[in-house]
Short mmCIF file of C-alpha atoms and ligand atoms in Angstrom, two decimals:
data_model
loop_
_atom_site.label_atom_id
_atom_site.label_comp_id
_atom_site.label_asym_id
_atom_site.label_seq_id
_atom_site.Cartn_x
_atom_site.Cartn_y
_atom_site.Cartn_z
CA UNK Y 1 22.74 -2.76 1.76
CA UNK Y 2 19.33 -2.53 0.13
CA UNK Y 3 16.36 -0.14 -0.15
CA UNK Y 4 12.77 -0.79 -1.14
CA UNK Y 5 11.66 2.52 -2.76
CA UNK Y 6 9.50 1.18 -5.57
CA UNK Y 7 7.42 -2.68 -5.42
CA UNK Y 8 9.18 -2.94 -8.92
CA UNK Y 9 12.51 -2.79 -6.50
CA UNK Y 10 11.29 -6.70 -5.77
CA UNK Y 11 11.63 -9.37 -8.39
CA UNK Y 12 8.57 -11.53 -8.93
CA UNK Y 13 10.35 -14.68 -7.58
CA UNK Y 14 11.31 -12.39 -4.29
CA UNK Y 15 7.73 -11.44 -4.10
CA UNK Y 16 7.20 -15.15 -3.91
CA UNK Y 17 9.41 -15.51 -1.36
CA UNK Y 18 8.13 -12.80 0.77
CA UNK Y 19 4.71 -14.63 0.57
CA UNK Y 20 5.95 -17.58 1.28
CA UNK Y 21 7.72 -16.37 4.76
CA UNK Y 22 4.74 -14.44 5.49
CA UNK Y 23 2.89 -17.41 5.38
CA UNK Y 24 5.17 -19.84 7.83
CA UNK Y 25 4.80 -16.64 9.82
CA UNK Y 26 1.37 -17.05 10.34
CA UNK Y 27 1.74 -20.68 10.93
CA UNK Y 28 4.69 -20.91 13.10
CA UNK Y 29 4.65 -17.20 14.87
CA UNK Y 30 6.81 -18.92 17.60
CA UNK Y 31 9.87 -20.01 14.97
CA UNK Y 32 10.64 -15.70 14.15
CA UNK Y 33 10.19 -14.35 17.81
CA UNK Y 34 13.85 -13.73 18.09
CA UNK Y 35 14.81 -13.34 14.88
CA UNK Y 36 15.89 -9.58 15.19
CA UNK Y 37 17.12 -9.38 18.76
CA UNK Y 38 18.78 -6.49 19.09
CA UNK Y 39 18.21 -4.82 16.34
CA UNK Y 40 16.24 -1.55 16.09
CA UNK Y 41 13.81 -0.22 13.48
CA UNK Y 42 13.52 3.59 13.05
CA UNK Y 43 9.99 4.67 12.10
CA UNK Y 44 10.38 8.37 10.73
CA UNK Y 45 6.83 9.52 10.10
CA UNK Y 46 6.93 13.05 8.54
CA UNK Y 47 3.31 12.67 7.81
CA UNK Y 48 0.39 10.97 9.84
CA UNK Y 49 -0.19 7.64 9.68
CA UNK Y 50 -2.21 4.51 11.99
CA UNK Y 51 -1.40 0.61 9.83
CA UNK Y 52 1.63 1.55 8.40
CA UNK Y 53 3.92 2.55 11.34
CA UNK Y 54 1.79 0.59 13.68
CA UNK Y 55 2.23 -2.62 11.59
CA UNK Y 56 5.86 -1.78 11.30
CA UNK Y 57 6.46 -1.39 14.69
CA UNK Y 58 4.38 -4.33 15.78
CA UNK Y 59 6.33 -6.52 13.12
CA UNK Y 60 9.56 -5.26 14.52
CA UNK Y 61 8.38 -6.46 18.26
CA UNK Y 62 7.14 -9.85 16.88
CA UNK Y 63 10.46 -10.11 15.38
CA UNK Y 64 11.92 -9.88 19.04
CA UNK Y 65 13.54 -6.52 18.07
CA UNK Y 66 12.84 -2.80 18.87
CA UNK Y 67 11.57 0.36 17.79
CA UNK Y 68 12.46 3.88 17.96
CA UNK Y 69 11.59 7.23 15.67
CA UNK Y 70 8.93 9.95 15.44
CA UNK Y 71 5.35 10.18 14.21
CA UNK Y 72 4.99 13.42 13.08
CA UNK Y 73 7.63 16.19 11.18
CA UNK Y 74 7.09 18.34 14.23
CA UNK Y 75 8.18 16.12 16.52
CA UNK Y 76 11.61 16.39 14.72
CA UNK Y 77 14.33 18.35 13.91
CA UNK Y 78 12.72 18.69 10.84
CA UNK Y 79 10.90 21.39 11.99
CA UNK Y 80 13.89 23.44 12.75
CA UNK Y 81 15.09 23.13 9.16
CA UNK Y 82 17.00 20.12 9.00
CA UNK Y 83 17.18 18.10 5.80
CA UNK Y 84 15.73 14.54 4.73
CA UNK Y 85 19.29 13.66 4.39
CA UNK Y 86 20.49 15.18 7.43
CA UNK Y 87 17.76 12.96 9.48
CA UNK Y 88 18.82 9.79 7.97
CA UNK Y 89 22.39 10.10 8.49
CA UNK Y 90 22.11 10.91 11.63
CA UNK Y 91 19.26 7.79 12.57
CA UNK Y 92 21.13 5.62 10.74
CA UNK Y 93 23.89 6.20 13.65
CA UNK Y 94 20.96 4.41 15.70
CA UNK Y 95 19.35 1.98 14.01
CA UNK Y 96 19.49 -0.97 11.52
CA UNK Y 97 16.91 0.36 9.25
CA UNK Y 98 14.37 3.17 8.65
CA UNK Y 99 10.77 2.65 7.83
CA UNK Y 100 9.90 6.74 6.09
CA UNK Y 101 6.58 8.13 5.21
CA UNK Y 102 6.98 11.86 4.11
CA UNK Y 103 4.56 14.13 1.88
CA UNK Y 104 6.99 14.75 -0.75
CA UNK Y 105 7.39 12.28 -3.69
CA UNK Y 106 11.02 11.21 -3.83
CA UNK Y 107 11.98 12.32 -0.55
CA UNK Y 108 12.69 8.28 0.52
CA UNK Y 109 14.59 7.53 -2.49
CA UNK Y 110 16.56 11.15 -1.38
CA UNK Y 111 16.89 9.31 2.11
CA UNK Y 112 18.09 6.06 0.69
CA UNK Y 113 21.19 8.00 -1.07
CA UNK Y 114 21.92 9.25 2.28
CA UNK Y 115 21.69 6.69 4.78
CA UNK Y 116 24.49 3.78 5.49
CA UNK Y 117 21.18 1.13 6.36
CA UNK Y 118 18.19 -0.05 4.60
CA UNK Y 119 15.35 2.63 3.63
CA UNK Y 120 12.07 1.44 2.85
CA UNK Y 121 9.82 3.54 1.53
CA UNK Y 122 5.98 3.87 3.63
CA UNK Y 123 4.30 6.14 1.41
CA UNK Y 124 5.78 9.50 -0.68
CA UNK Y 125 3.82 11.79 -1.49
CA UNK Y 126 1.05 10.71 -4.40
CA UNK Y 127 3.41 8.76 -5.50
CA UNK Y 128 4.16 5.07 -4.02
CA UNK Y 129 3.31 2.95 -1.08
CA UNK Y 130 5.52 -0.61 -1.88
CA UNK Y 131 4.77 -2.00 1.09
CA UNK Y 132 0.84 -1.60 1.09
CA UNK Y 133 1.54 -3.46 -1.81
CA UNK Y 134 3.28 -5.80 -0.16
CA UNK Y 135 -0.25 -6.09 1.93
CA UNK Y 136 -2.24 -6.43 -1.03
CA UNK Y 137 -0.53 -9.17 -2.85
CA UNK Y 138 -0.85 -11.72 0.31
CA UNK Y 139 -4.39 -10.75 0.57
CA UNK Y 140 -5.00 -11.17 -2.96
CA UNK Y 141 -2.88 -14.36 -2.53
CA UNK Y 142 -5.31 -15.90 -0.07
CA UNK Y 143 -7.49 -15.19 -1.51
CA UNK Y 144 -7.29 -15.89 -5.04
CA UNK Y 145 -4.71 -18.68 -4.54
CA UNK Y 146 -2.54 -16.75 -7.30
CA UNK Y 147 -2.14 -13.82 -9.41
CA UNK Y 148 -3.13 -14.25 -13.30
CA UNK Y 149 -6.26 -13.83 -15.45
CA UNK Y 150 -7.87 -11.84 -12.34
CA UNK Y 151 -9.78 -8.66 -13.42
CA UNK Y 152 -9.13 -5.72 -10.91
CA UNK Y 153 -11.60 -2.88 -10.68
CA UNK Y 154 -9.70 0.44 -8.94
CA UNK Y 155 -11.94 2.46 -7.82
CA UNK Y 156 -11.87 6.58 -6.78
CA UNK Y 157 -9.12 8.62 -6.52
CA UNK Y 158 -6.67 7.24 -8.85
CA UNK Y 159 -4.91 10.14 -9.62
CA UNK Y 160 -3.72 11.20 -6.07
CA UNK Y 161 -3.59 7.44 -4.69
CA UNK Y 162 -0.20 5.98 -4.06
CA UNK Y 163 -1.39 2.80 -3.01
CA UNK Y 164 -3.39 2.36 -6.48
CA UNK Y 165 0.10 3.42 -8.32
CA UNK Y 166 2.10 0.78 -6.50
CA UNK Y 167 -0.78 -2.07 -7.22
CA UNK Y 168 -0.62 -1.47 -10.78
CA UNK Y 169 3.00 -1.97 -11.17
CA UNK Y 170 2.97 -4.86 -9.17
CA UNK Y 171 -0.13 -6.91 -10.79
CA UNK Y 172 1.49 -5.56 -14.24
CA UNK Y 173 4.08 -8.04 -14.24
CA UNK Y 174 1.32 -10.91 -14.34
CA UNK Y 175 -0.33 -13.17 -16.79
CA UNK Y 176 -3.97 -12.04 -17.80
CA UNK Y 177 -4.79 -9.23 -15.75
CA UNK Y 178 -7.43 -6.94 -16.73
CA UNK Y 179 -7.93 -3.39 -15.13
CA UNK Y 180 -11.25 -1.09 -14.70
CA UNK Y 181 -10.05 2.15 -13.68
CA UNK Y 182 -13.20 3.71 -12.09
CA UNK Y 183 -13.10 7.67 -11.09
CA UNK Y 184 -14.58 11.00 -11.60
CA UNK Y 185 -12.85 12.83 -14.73
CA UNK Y 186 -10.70 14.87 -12.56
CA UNK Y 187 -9.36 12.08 -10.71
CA UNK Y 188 -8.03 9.43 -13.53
CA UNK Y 189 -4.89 7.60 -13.39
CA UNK Y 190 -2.08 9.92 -14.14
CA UNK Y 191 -0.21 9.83 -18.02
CA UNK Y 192 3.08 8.49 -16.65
CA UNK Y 193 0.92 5.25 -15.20
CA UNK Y 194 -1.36 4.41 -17.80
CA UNK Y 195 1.86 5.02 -20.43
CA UNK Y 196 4.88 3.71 -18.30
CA UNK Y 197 2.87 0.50 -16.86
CA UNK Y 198 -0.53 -0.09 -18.67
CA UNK Y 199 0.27 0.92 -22.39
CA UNK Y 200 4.45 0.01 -22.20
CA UNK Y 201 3.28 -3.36 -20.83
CA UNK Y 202 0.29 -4.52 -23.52
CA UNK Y 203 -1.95 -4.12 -20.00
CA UNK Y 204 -6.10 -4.65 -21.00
CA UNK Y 205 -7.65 -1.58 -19.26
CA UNK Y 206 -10.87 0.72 -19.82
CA UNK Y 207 -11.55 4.01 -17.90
CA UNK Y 208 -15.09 4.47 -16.62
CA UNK Y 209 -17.07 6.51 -14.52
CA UNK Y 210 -19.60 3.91 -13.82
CA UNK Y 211 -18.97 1.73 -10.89
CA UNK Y 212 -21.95 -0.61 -11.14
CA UNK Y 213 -21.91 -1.47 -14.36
CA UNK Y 214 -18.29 -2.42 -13.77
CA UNK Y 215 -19.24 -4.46 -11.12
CA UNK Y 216 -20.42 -8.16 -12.26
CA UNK Y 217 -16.79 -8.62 -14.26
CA UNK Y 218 -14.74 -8.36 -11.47
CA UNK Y 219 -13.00 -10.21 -9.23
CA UNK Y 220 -11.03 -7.91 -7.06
CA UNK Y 221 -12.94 -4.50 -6.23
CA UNK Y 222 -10.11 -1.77 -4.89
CA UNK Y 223 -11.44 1.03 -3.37
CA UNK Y 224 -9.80 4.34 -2.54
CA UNK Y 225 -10.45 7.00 -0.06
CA UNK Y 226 -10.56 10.83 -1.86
CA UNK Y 227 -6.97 12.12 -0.85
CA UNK Y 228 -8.23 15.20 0.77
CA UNK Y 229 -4.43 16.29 1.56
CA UNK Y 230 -3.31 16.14 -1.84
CA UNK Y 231 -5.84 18.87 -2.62
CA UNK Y 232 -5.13 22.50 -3.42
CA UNK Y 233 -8.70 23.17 -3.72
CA UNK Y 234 -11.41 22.56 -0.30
CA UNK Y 235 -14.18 22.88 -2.70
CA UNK Y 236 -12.91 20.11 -5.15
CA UNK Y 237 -12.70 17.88 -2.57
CA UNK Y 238 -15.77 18.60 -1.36
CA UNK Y 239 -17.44 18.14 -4.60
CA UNK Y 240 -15.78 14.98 -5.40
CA UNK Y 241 -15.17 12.78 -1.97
CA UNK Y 242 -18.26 11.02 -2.16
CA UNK Y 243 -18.10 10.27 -5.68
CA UNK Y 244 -18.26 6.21 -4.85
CA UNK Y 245 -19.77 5.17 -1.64
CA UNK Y 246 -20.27 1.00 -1.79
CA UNK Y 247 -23.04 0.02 -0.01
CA UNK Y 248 -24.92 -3.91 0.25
CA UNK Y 249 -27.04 -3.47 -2.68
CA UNK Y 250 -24.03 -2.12 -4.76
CA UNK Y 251 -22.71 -6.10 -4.19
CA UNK Y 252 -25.78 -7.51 -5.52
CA UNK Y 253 -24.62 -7.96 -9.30
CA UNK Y 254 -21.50 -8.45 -8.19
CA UNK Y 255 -18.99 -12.29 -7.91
CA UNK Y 256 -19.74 -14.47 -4.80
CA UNK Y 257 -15.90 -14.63 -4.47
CA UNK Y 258 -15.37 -11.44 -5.22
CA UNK Y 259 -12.82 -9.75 -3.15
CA UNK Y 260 -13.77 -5.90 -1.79
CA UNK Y 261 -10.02 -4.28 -0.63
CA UNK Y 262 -9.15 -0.82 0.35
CA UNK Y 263 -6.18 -0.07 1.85
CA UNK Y 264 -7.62 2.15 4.34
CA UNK Y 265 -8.27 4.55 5.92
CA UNK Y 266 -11.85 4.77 4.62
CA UNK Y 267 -13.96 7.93 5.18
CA UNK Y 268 -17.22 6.66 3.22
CA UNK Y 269 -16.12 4.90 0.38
CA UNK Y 270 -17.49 1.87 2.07
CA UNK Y 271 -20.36 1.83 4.21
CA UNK Y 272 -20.26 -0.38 7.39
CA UNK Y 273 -22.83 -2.51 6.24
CA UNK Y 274 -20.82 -3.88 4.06
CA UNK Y 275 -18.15 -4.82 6.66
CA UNK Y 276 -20.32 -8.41 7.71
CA UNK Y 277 -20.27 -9.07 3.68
CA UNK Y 278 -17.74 -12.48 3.01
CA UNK Y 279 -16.46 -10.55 0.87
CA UNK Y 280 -14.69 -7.81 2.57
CA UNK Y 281 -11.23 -8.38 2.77
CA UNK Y 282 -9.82 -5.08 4.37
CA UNK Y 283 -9.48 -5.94 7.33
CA UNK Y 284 -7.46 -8.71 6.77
CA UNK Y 285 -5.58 -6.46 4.79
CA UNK Y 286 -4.48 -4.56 7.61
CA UNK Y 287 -3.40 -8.03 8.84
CA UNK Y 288 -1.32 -9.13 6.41
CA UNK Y 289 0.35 -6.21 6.35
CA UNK Y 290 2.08 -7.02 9.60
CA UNK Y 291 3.29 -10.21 8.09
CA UNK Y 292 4.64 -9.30 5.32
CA UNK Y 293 6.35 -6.70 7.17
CA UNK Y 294 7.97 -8.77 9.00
CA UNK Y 295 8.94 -10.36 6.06
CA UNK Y 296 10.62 -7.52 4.58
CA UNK Y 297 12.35 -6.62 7.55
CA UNK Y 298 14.00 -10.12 7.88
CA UNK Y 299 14.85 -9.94 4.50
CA UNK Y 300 16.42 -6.29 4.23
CA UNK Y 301 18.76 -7.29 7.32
CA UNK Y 302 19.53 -10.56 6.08
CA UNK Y 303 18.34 -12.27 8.37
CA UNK Y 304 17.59 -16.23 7.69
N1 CP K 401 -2.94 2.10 4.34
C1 CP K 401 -2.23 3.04 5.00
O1 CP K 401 -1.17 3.50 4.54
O2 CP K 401 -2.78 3.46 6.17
P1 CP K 401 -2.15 4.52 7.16
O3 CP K 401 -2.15 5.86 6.45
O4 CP K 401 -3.00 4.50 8.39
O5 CP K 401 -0.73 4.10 7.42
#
């Protein structure tokens, strides 16, 4: 039995793998409709959440299989006290794996030391997100048609974003890669990132504040939403959220193939205008997230 806590949980080559299924998923929906009758997927949402449980669920149901769980810790018996561990145990009596988002870092890689099925991990805390990730690299993938020499420009709150934490692990393990970390002062990449991945690794990256200066060198631009949860302070947040707002004439120095992602959801990091732009990729984002999914799903139950 096998969790997914961390993207650096997946090889490279199973990365590859996953791509490639997600792929012949799109091409051949038909050939995976059945592939996980009968089984169920437990969605245990201790914090809110559209894409990720939706895309779960829906790539559970695509699968041929079914869904139960909660979408909120007070919908739970969380909320009379009862333990991370004490929930999994007991839903792993139900299904054949969990899908968890909770506030607290850790609290899935607590859940997979409890459980007797497959964890995977939908977001902890400020810390991870492995299978927005998972979303990411197909999108980059079709995009880019690969994964080296691309220079990636993050771009807002990179201290409190999990999704931004994940991405840099993953596109570490490349050839070439190149990172502009773009934020306000108070909202940098944490130490144990830029030391653990970007220095421990030999990774090129500059820190900025400056977004369109940035802008002609890249080829992927990343932005992030201003984590207003992760807050302790209303008036920070309120000074900082619209640090970055990309508008059309933002683009104009910018690649023609450059790709614009964010993981969603936005608040007004990205105006609608830019939406009709060829280069906005985040919706397909949200897309390919339900593929590769599915992907991981098959994969964690062993399923050929
Ligand atoms: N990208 C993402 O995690 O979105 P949700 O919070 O809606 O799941």
């Amino acid at each position: 039995m096998r969790s997914i806590i961390d993207i650096l949980d997946l090889s490279t080559q199973e990365i590859d793998e996953l791509i490639a299924t997600a792929c012949d998923i799109i091409d051949n929906p038909d050939k995976y409709a059945e592939k996980c009758k009968r089984k169920k997927l437990a969605t245990l949402f201790f914090e809110p959440s559209t894409r990720t449980r939706l895309s779960f669920e829906a790539a559970m149901y695509e699968l041929g299989g079914n869904v139960i769980g909660f979408s909120a810790a007070n919908n739970s018996s969380a909320a009379k006290g009862e333990s991370v561990s004490d929930t999994v145990k007991t839903v792993s009596c139900y299904a054949d794996i969990i899908a968890m988002r909770h506030p607290k870092e850790g609290a899935p890689m607590v859940a997979s030391m409890a459980a007797s099925v497959p964890i995977i991990n939908a977001g902890d805390g400020g810390h991870n997100h492995p299978t927005q990730t998972l979303a990411d690299l197909l999108t980059i993938y079709r995009e880019k048609g690969g994964f080296d020499n691309l220079t990636i420009g993050l771009c807002g709150d990179l201290k409190f974003g999990r999704t931004v934490h994940s991405l840099i692990n993953a596109m570490s393990r490349y050839k070439g890669i190149k990172f502009i970390l773009i934020s306000p002062e108070e909202l940098k990449l944490p130490d144990y990132v830029t030391n653990n991945v970007l220095r421990k690794n030999n990774i090129s990256y500059t820190e900025t504040t400056d977004l369109l200066g940035s802008m002609p060198e890249l080829d992927i631009l990343y932005m992030t939403r201003v984590q207003r949860e992760r807050f302790f302070n209303e008036q920070d947040y309120i000074r900082l959220k619209d640090s970055y707002i990309l508008t059309p004439d933002k683009l104009e120095t910018a690649k023609e193939d450059l790709a614009v992602m964010h993981p969603l959801p936005r608040v007004n990091e990205i105006s609608v205008a830019v939406d009709n732009d060829k280069r906005a990729c985040y919706f397909k984002q949200v897309l390919n997230g339900k593929y590769m999914r599915m992907a991981l799903i098959m994969k964690l139950l062993g399923v050929e």
